[in-house]
Short mmCIF file of C-alpha atoms and ligand atoms in Angstrom, two decimals:
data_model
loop_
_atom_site.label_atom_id
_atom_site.label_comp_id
_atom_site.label_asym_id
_atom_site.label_seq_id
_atom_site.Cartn_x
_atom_site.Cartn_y
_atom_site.Cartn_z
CA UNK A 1 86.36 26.33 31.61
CA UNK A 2 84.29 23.68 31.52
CA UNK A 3 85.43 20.05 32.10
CA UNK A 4 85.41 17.46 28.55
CA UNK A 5 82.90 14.58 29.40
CA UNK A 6 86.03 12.04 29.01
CA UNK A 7 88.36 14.12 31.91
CA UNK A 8 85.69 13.00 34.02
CA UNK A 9 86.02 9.69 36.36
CA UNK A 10 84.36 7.27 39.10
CA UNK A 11 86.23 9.51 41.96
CA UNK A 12 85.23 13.42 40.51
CA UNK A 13 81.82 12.48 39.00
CA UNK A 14 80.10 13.26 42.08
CA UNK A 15 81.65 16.19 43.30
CA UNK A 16 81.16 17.23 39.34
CA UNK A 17 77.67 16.62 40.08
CA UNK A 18 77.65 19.05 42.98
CA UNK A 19 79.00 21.72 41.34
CA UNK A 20 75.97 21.72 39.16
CA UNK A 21 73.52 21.88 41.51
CA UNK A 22 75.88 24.80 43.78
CA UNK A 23 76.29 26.74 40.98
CA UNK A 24 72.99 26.34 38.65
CA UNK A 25 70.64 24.87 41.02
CA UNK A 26 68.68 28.01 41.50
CA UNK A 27 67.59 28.63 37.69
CA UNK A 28 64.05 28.58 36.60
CA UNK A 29 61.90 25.25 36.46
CA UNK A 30 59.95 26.68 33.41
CA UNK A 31 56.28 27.07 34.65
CA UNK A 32 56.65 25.56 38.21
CA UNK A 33 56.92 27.22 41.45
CA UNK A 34 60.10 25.73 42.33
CA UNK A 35 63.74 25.96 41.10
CA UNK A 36 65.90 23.13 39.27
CA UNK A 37 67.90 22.15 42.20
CA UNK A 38 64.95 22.08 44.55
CA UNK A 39 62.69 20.85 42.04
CA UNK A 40 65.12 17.46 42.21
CA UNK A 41 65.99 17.94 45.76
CA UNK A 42 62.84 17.55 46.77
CA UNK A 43 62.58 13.88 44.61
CA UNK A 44 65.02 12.51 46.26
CA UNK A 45 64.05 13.95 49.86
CA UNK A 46 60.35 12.62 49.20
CA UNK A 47 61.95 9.19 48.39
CA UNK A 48 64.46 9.38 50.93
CA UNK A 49 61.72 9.76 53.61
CA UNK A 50 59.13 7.22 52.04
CA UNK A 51 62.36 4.54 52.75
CA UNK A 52 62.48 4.03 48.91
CA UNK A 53 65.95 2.45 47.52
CA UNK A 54 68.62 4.22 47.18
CA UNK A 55 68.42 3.66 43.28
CA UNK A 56 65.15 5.28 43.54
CA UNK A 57 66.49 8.27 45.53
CA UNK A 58 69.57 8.80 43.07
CA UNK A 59 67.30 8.45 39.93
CA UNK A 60 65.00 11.22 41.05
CA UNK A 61 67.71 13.17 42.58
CA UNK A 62 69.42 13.65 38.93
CA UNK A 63 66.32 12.88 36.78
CA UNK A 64 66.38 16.60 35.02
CA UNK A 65 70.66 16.76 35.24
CA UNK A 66 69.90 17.09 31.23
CA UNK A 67 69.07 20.25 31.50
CA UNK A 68 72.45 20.70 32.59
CA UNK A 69 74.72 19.23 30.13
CA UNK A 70 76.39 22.10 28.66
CA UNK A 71 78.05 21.87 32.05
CA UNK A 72 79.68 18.57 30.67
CA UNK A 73 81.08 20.15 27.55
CA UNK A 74 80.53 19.10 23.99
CA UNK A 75 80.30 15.51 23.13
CA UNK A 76 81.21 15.59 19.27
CA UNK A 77 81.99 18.66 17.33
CA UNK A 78 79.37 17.31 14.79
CA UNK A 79 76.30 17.59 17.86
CA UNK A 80 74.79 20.88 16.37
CA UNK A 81 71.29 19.72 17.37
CA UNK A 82 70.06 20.41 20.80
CA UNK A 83 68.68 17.03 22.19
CA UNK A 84 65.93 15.99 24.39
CA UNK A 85 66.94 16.72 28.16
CA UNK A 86 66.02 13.31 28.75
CA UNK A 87 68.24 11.55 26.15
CA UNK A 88 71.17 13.79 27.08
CA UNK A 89 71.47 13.56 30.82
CA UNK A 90 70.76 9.58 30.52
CA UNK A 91 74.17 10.03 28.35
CA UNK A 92 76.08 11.67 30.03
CA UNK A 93 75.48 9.35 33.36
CA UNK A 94 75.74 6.48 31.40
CA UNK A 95 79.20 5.87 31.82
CA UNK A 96 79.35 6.27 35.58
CA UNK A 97 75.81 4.76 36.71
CA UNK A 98 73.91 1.60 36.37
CA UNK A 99 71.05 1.51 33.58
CA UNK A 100 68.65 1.38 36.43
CA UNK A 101 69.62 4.99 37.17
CA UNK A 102 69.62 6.19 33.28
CA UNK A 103 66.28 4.40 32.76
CA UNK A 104 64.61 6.47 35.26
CA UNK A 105 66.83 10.06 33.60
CA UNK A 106 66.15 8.89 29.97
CA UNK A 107 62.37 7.48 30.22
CA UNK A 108 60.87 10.06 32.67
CA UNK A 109 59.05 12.13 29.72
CA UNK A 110 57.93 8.58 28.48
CA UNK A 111 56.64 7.66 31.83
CA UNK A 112 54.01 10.36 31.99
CA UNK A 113 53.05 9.85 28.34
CA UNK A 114 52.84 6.43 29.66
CA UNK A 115 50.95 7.28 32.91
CA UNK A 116 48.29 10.06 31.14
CA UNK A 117 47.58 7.04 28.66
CA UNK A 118 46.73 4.04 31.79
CA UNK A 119 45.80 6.11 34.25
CA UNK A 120 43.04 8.89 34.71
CA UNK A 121 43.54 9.90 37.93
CA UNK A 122 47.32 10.56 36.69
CA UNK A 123 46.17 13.72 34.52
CA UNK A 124 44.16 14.88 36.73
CA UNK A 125 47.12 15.89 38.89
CA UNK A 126 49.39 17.17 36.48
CA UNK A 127 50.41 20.98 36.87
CA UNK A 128 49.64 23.06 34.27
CA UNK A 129 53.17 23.22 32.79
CA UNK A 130 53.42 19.54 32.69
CA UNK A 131 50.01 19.25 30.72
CA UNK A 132 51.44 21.73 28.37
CA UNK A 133 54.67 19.76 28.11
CA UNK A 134 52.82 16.76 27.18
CA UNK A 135 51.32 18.08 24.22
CA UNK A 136 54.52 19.29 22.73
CA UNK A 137 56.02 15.64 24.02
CA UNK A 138 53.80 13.55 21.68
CA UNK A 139 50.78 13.17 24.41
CA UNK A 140 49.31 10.19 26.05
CA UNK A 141 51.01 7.04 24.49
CA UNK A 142 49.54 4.65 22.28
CA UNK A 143 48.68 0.83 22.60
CA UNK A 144 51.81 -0.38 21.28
CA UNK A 145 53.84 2.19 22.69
CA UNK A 146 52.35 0.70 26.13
CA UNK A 147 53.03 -2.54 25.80
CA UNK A 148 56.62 -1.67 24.76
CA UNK A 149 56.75 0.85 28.14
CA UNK A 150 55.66 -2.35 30.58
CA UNK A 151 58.24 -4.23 28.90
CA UNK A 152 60.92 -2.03 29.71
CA UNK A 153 63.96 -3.97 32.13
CA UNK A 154 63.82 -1.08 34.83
CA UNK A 155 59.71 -0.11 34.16
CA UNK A 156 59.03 -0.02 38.13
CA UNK A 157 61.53 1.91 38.62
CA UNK A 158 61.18 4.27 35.94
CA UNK A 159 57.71 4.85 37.26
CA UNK A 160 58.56 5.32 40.96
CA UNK A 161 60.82 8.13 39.99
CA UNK A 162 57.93 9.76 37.59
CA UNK A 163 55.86 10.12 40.41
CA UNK A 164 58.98 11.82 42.82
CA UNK A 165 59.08 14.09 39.57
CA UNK A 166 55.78 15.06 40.15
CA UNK A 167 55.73 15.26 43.91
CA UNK A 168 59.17 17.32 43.58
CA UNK A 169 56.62 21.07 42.64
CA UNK A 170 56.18 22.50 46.26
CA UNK A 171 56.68 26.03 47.05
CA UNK A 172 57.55 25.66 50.58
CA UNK A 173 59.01 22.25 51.32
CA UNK A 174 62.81 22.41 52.93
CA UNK A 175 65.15 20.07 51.53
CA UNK A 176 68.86 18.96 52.41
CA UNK A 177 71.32 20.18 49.84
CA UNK A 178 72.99 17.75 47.55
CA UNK A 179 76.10 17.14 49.60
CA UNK A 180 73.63 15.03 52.10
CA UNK A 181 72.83 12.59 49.08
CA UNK A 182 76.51 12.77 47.57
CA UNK A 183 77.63 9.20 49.51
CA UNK A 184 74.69 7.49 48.09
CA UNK A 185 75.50 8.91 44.83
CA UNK A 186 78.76 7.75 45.48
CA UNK A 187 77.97 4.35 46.38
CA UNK A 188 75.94 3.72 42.94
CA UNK A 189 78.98 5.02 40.90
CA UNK A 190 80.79 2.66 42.94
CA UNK A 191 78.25 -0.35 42.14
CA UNK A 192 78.46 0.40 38.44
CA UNK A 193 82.39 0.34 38.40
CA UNK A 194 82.45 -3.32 40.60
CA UNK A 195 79.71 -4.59 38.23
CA UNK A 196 81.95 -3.16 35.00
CA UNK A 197 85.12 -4.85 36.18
CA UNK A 198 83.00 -8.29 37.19
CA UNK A 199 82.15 -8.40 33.78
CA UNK A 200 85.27 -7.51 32.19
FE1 LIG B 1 61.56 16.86 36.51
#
């Protein structure tokens, strides 16, 4: 039985989150040489070890949890069209995480449009899957789709956390589990709620 999006809350989220990645983390990255879980493992480890924010860490650590959201059962009984992985894991975090942290989940696929477009050297390193994503993702991004990128609230960000996606393809690289990261995933759940109820 899986749990309705709304019997989720601040204190379960990230054990939720867990689950995921204990149960499912092992399915196929389509094309790549690693598997979901380590795939976003390795993001956050990268990140983790370049002394990168913990924002940073916890944006690449859940950056692909869209391909997951089945897990957080159906949103409205009128969703019969399967969304962007992007646009769905940004929503589903959105209620527990600051927009810093659903910028980087729902503008990742826009960040490499963004990157193939500004910089060469970018698309040179792309694997082969990701190239082949591209195409199918609208490829490199246009002048005014640029500007509008750069003007995005969280664009460093964003972009720090492309890159970890990127990085996060190696065959033989060891990883902690998730459990290692779940305080800090914790702790910006915890700065979303204190900056909700500031506000309120
Ligand atoms: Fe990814």
């Amino acid at each position: 039985m899986k749990p309705d999006i709304d019997s989720l809350t601040p204190a379960t989220i990230v054990d939720f989150i867990g689950s995921i990645f204990d149960r499912r983390g092992d399915e196929e990255y389509l094309g790549e040489p690693v598997n979901m879980g380590q795939h976003m493992l390795q993001g956050a480890t990268i990140a983790e070890q370049n002394d990168q924010p913990e924002e940073i860490i916890v944006g690449a650590l859940l950056h692909d949890i869209g391909h997951f959201t089945s897990e957080f059962g159906t949103f409205a009984m009128t969703d019969t069209e399967d969304r962007h992985h992007e646009d769905a894991g940004a929503e589903v975090l959105e209620r527990f995480f600051p927009s810093v942290i659903t910028d980087c989940v729902r503008y990742h696929v826009a960040a490499k449009r963004y990157l193939c477009a500004t910089r060469p050297e970018y698309f040179r390193r792309l694997s082969e899957a990701s190239v082949h994503s591209l195409n199918l993702q609208g490829g490199p991004m246009d002048q005014g789709e640029v500007a509008a990128f750069e003007a995005l609230p969280n664009f460093e960000q964003i972009i720090a956390v492309r890159y970890l996606d990127d990085a996060g393809k190696r065959p033989d690289m060891k990883t902690p589990d998730y459990w290692h990261f779940a305080p800090m995933v914790q702790r910006m759940v915890d700065r979303h709620m204190e900056a909700q109820r500031a506000s309120a």
